[in-house]
Amino acid sequence: MPAPLPLTQLDQNARMSVSDVVFEHLRQQVLGLSLPPGTKLSEVEVAKQMGVSRQPVRDAFYRLSKLGFLVIRPQRATTVSLISREAVLQARFIRNALEVETVRVAVAALTDEDLAALRDLIEQQRAAMEKGEKTKFHELDDQFHREICTRAGLGFTWELIAENKGHMDRVRMLSLSFASRDAFDDHVKILSALESRDLDRATQAMRDHLSRILDQIDRIQDDHTELFEVARHQS
């Protein structure tokens, strides 16, 4: 008998629809690699473990397949998709375009209170990194970027980024064993430029930060070949 999937029963009284809750829960499990690439999923088993009917699971499977995270084949098992290098690089391109423009606005828009909040996040990241709390660091990493967007009055940009960065997230999770220090140092540089109101330095720091994945993806793919699609594409 296969090991149970890392899924939990849903709160049927949640404000979101059951389909949305199932979708979001599965999405987070896929992006966080609790459901790694290649994992086989069954509508029946997922519905049973989450305490829901098969329809919301079927809906969630379809939505995840359209985003490129599940592969649904008739009469065959549904599987978590292998990581697509092309999809990762496309997601990075979109995120870079949005966040570099966001930081341009943030340089002038952030208040002293906003900058203090970002400094606090930096210290939380430092603590998580020193304790080896990789998942916590990843969450604080996202929060740092989200706070820059929302505090600059551009919360909608984070919504767009969140919709598109999923393919990057799976690779980022694989990089946490060696790349947390680089990410932390990059965040320090971004914050320093924001505090100095230095537009050129801030935009370059953000651009450099989001380009690190271009240097890391070969190493990550070589270390985890079984999680990637076979074809390689040029960066």
CSV table of C-alpha atoms in Angstrom, one decimal:
chain,number,residue,atom,x,y,z
A,1,MET,CA,0.0,0.0,0.0
A,2,PRO,CA,1.5,3.4,-1.0
A,3,ALA,CA,2.3,5.9,1.8
A,4,PRO,CA,-0.5,8.4,2.5
A,5,LEU,CA,-0.2,11.8,0.8
A,6,PRO,CA,0.7,14.8,3.0
A,7,LEU,CA,-2.8,16.2,2.8
A,8,THR,CA,-5.2,17.3,5.6
A,9,GLN,CA,-8.9,17.3,6.0
A,10,LEU,CA,-10.5,20.6,5.1
A,11,ASP,CA,-12.6,23.0,7.2
A,12,GLN,CA,-15.9,22.8,5.4
A,13,ASN,CA,-16.9,26.1,7.0
A,14,ALA,CA,-14.0,28.0,5.4
A,15,ARG,CA,-15.0,31.2,3.5
A,16,MET,CA,-13.5,30.0,0.3
A,17,SER,CA,-15.3,27.5,-1.8
A,18,VAL,CA,-14.4,23.8,-1.3
A,19,SER,CA,-12.9,23.7,-4.9
A,20,ASP,CA,-10.7,26.8,-4.1
A,21,VAL,CA,-9.5,25.4,-0.8
A,22,VAL,CA,-8.6,22.0,-2.4
A,23,PHE,CA,-6.9,23.8,-5.2
A,24,GLU,CA,-4.8,26.1,-2.9
A,25,HIS,CA,-3.9,23.3,-0.6
A,26,LEU,CA,-2.7,21.1,-3.4
A,27,ARG,CA,-0.9,24.0,-5.1
A,28,GLN,CA,1.0,24.7,-1.9
A,29,GLN,CA,2.0,21.1,-1.5
A,30,VAL,CA,3.3,21.0,-5.0
A,31,LEU,CA,5.2,24.2,-4.8
A,32,GLY,CA,6.7,23.3,-1.5
A,33,LEU,CA,7.7,19.9,-2.8
A,34,SER,CA,5.7,18.0,-0.3
A,35,LEU,CA,4.2,16.5,-3.4
A,36,PRO,CA,7.4,16.3,-5.5
A,37,PRO,CA,7.6,16.0,-9.3
A,38,GLY,CA,6.5,12.6,-10.5
A,39,THR,CA,4.1,11.9,-7.5
A,40,LYS,CA,1.0,10.0,-8.6
A,41,LEU,CA,-2.3,11.4,-7.5
A,42,SER,CA,-5.7,9.8,-7.4
A,43,GLU,CA,-9.0,11.8,-7.3
A,44,VAL,CA,-10.4,9.1,-5.0
A,45,GLU,CA,-7.5,9.1,-2.6
A,46,VAL,CA,-7.2,12.8,-2.4
A,47,ALA,CA,-10.9,13.3,-1.8
A,48,LYS,CA,-10.8,10.7,0.9
A,49,GLN,CA,-7.8,12.2,2.7
A,50,MET,CA,-9.2,15.7,2.5
A,51,GLY,CA,-12.8,14.7,3.4
A,52,VAL,CA,-14.4,16.1,0.3
A,53,SER,CA,-16.3,14.8,-2.7
A,54,ARG,CA,-14.5,14.0,-5.9
A,55,GLN,CA,-15.8,17.0,-7.9
A,56,PRO,CA,-13.8,19.7,-6.1
A,57,VAL,CA,-10.7,17.5,-6.4
A,58,ARG,CA,-11.4,17.0,-10.2
A,59,ASP,CA,-11.8,20.8,-10.5
A,60,ALA,CA,-8.5,21.4,-8.7
A,61,PHE,CA,-6.7,18.8,-10.8
A,62,TYR,CA,-7.9,20.6,-13.9
A,63,ARG,CA,-6.8,24.0,-12.7
A,64,LEU,CA,-3.4,22.7,-11.7
A,65,SER,CA,-2.9,21.0,-15.0
A,66,LYS,CA,-3.7,24.3,-16.9
A,67,LEU,CA,-0.9,26.0,-14.8
A,68,GLY,CA,1.5,23.2,-15.7
A,69,PHE,CA,1.8,21.5,-12.3
A,70,LEU,CA,-0.2,18.3,-13.0
A,71,VAL,CA,-0.2,16.0,-16.0
A,72,ILE,CA,-3.6,14.4,-16.5
A,73,ARG,CA,-3.7,11.4,-18.9
A,74,PRO,CA,-7.0,9.6,-19.6
A,75,GLN,CA,-6.9,6.0,-18.3
A,76,ARG,CA,-3.6,6.6,-16.6
A,77,ALA,CA,-2.5,8.1,-13.3
A,78,THR,CA,-2.4,11.8,-12.8
A,79,THR,CA,1.1,12.9,-11.8
A,80,VAL,CA,2.8,16.0,-10.5
A,81,SER,CA,4.6,17.5,-13.5
A,82,LEU,CA,8.4,17.4,-13.8
A,83,ILE,CA,10.0,20.8,-13.5
A,84,SER,CA,10.2,22.6,-16.8
A,85,ARG,CA,13.3,24.7,-17.2
A,86,GLU,CA,11.5,26.8,-19.9
A,87,ALA,CA,8.6,27.5,-17.5
A,88,VAL,CA,11.1,28.5,-14.7
A,89,LEU,CA,12.8,31.0,-17.0
A,90,GLN,CA,9.6,32.4,-18.3
A,91,ALA,CA,8.4,33.0,-14.7
A,92,ARG,CA,11.7,34.7,-13.9
A,93,PHE,CA,11.3,37.0,-16.8
A,94,ILE,CA,7.8,38.0,-15.7
A,95,ARG,CA,8.8,38.5,-12.1
A,96,ASN,CA,11.9,40.5,-13.0
A,97,ALA,CA,9.8,42.9,-15.2
A,98,LEU,CA,7.3,43.5,-12.5
A,99,GLU,CA,9.6,43.8,-9.5
A,100,VAL,CA,12.2,46.0,-11.1
A,101,GLU,CA,9.4,48.5,-11.9
A,102,THR,CA,7.9,48.1,-8.5
A,103,VAL,CA,11.2,49.0,-6.8
A,104,ARG,CA,11.4,52.1,-8.9
A,105,VAL,CA,8.2,53.3,-7.3
A,106,ALA,CA,9.2,52.0,-3.8
A,107,VAL,CA,12.4,54.2,-3.8
A,108,ALA,CA,10.2,57.3,-3.5
A,109,ALA,CA,7.1,55.9,-1.9
A,110,LEU,CA,8.3,54.0,1.1
A,111,THR,CA,8.1,55.8,4.5
A,112,ASP,CA,10.4,55.5,7.4
A,113,GLU,CA,7.8,53.2,9.0
A,114,ASP,CA,7.8,51.0,5.9
A,115,LEU,CA,11.6,50.8,5.9
A,116,ALA,CA,11.6,49.9,9.6
A,117,ALA,CA,9.2,47.0,8.8
A,118,LEU,CA,11.5,45.8,6.1
A,119,ARG,CA,14.5,46.0,8.4
A,120,ASP,CA,12.6,43.8,10.9
A,121,LEU,CA,11.9,41.2,8.2
A,122,ILE,CA,15.7,41.2,7.4
A,123,GLU,CA,16.4,40.4,11.0
A,124,GLN,CA,13.8,37.6,11.0
A,125,GLN,CA,15.5,36.2,7.9
A,126,ARG,CA,18.9,36.4,9.5
A,127,ALA,CA,17.6,34.4,12.5
A,128,ALA,CA,15.9,31.8,10.3
A,129,MET,CA,19.0,31.4,8.2
A,130,GLU,CA,21.3,31.0,11.3
A,131,LYS,CA,18.9,28.4,12.8
A,132,GLY,CA,18.7,26.5,9.5
A,133,GLU,CA,15.0,27.0,9.2
A,134,LYS,CA,14.8,26.8,5.4
A,135,THR,CA,11.0,26.8,5.0
A,136,LYS,CA,10.7,29.7,7.4
A,137,PHE,CA,13.4,31.6,5.4
A,138,HIS,CA,11.5,30.9,2.2
A,139,GLU,CA,8.3,32.3,3.7
A,140,LEU,CA,10.1,35.4,5.0
A,141,ASP,CA,11.7,35.8,1.6
A,142,ASP,CA,8.3,36.0,-0.1
A,143,GLN,CA,7.1,38.3,2.7
A,144,PHE,CA,9.9,40.7,2.0
A,145,HIS,CA,9.1,41.0,-1.7
A,146,ARG,CA,5.3,41.2,-0.9
A,147,GLU,CA,5.8,44.0,1.6
A,148,ILE,CA,7.8,46.1,-0.9
A,149,CYS,CA,4.9,45.8,-3.4
A,150,THR,CA,2.1,46.5,-0.9
A,151,ARG,CA,3.9,49.3,0.9
A,152,ALA,CA,4.7,51.0,-2.4
A,153,GLY,CA,1.0,51.0,-3.1
A,154,LEU,CA,1.3,48.3,-5.8
A,155,GLY,CA,-0.2,45.3,-4.1
A,156,PHE,CA,-1.7,44.2,-7.4
A,157,THR,CA,1.8,43.5,-8.7
A,158,TRP,CA,2.4,40.9,-6.0
A,159,GLU,CA,-0.9,39.2,-7.0
A,160,LEU,CA,0.4,39.0,-10.5
A,161,ILE,CA,3.8,37.8,-9.3
A,162,ALA,CA,2.2,35.2,-7.1
A,163,GLU,CA,0.2,33.9,-10.0
A,164,ASN,CA,3.3,33.4,-12.2
A,165,LYS,CA,6.2,32.5,-9.9
A,166,GLY,CA,5.1,28.9,-9.0
A,167,HIS,CA,7.6,27.3,-11.4
A,168,MET,CA,10.4,29.4,-9.8
A,169,ASP,CA,9.2,28.4,-6.4
A,170,ARG,CA,9.9,24.7,-6.9
A,171,VAL,CA,13.5,25.4,-8.0
A,172,ARG,CA,13.9,27.9,-5.1
A,173,MET,CA,13.0,25.2,-2.6
A,174,LEU,CA,15.7,23.0,-4.1
A,175,SER,CA,18.2,25.8,-3.8
A,176,LEU,CA,17.7,26.6,-0.1
A,177,SER,CA,20.4,24.2,0.9
A,178,PHE,CA,23.1,26.4,-0.6
A,179,ALA,CA,21.5,29.7,-1.7
A,180,SER,CA,19.9,31.2,1.4
A,181,ARG,CA,23.0,33.3,2.2
A,182,ASP,CA,23.1,34.8,-1.3
A,183,ALA,CA,19.4,35.6,-1.1
A,184,PHE,CA,19.8,37.2,2.3
A,185,ASP,CA,22.7,39.3,1.2
A,186,ASP,CA,20.7,40.4,-1.8
A,187,HIS,CA,17.8,41.5,0.4
A,188,VAL,CA,20.3,43.6,2.5
A,189,LYS,CA,21.5,45.3,-0.6
A,190,ILE,CA,18.0,46.0,-1.8
A,191,LEU,CA,17.0,47.5,1.5
A,192,SER,CA,20.1,49.6,1.7
A,193,ALA,CA,19.4,51.1,-1.7
A,194,LEU,CA,15.8,51.8,-0.7
A,195,GLU,CA,17.0,53.5,2.5
A,196,SER,CA,19.4,55.6,0.5
A,197,ARG,CA,16.6,56.5,-2.1
A,198,ASP,CA,19.1,55.4,-4.7
A,199,LEU,CA,17.0,54.5,-7.8
A,200,ASP,CA,19.8,53.1,-9.9
A,201,ARG,CA,21.3,51.0,-7.1
A,202,ALA,CA,17.8,49.7,-6.0
A,203,THR,CA,16.8,48.6,-9.5
A,204,GLN,CA,20.1,46.9,-10.2
A,205,ALA,CA,20.1,45.2,-6.8
A,206,MET,CA,16.6,43.8,-7.6
A,207,ARG,CA,17.6,42.8,-11.1
A,208,ASP,CA,20.7,41.0,-9.8
A,209,HIS,CA,18.8,39.2,-7.1
A,210,LEU,CA,16.1,37.8,-9.5
A,211,SER,CA,18.8,36.8,-12.0
A,212,ARG,CA,20.6,34.5,-9.6
A,213,ILE,CA,18.4,31.6,-10.7
A,214,LEU,CA,20.0,31.8,-14.1
A,215,ASP,CA,23.4,30.9,-12.5
A,216,GLN,CA,21.9,28.3,-10.1
A,217,ILE,CA,19.6,26.3,-12.4
A,218,ASP,CA,22.3,24.2,-14.0
A,219,ARG,CA,23.6,23.1,-10.6
A,220,ILE,CA,20.1,22.4,-9.3
A,221,GLN,CA,19.1,20.4,-12.4
A,222,ASP,CA,22.4,18.4,-12.2
A,223,ASP,CA,21.7,17.6,-8.6
A,224,HIS,CA,18.1,16.7,-9.1
A,225,THR,CA,17.9,15.3,-12.7
A,226,GLU,CA,15.0,13.0,-11.7
A,227,LEU,CA,12.8,16.0,-10.9
A,228,PHE,CA,13.3,17.9,-14.3
A,229,GLU,CA,12.1,17.3,-17.8
A,230,VAL,CA,14.7,15.7,-19.9
A,231,ALA,CA,15.2,18.5,-22.5
A,232,ARG,CA,17.5,21.3,-21.7
A,233,HIS,CA,17.1,24.8,-23.0
A,234,GLN,CA,19.5,27.7,-23.2
A,235,SER,CA,19.2,30.4,-20.6
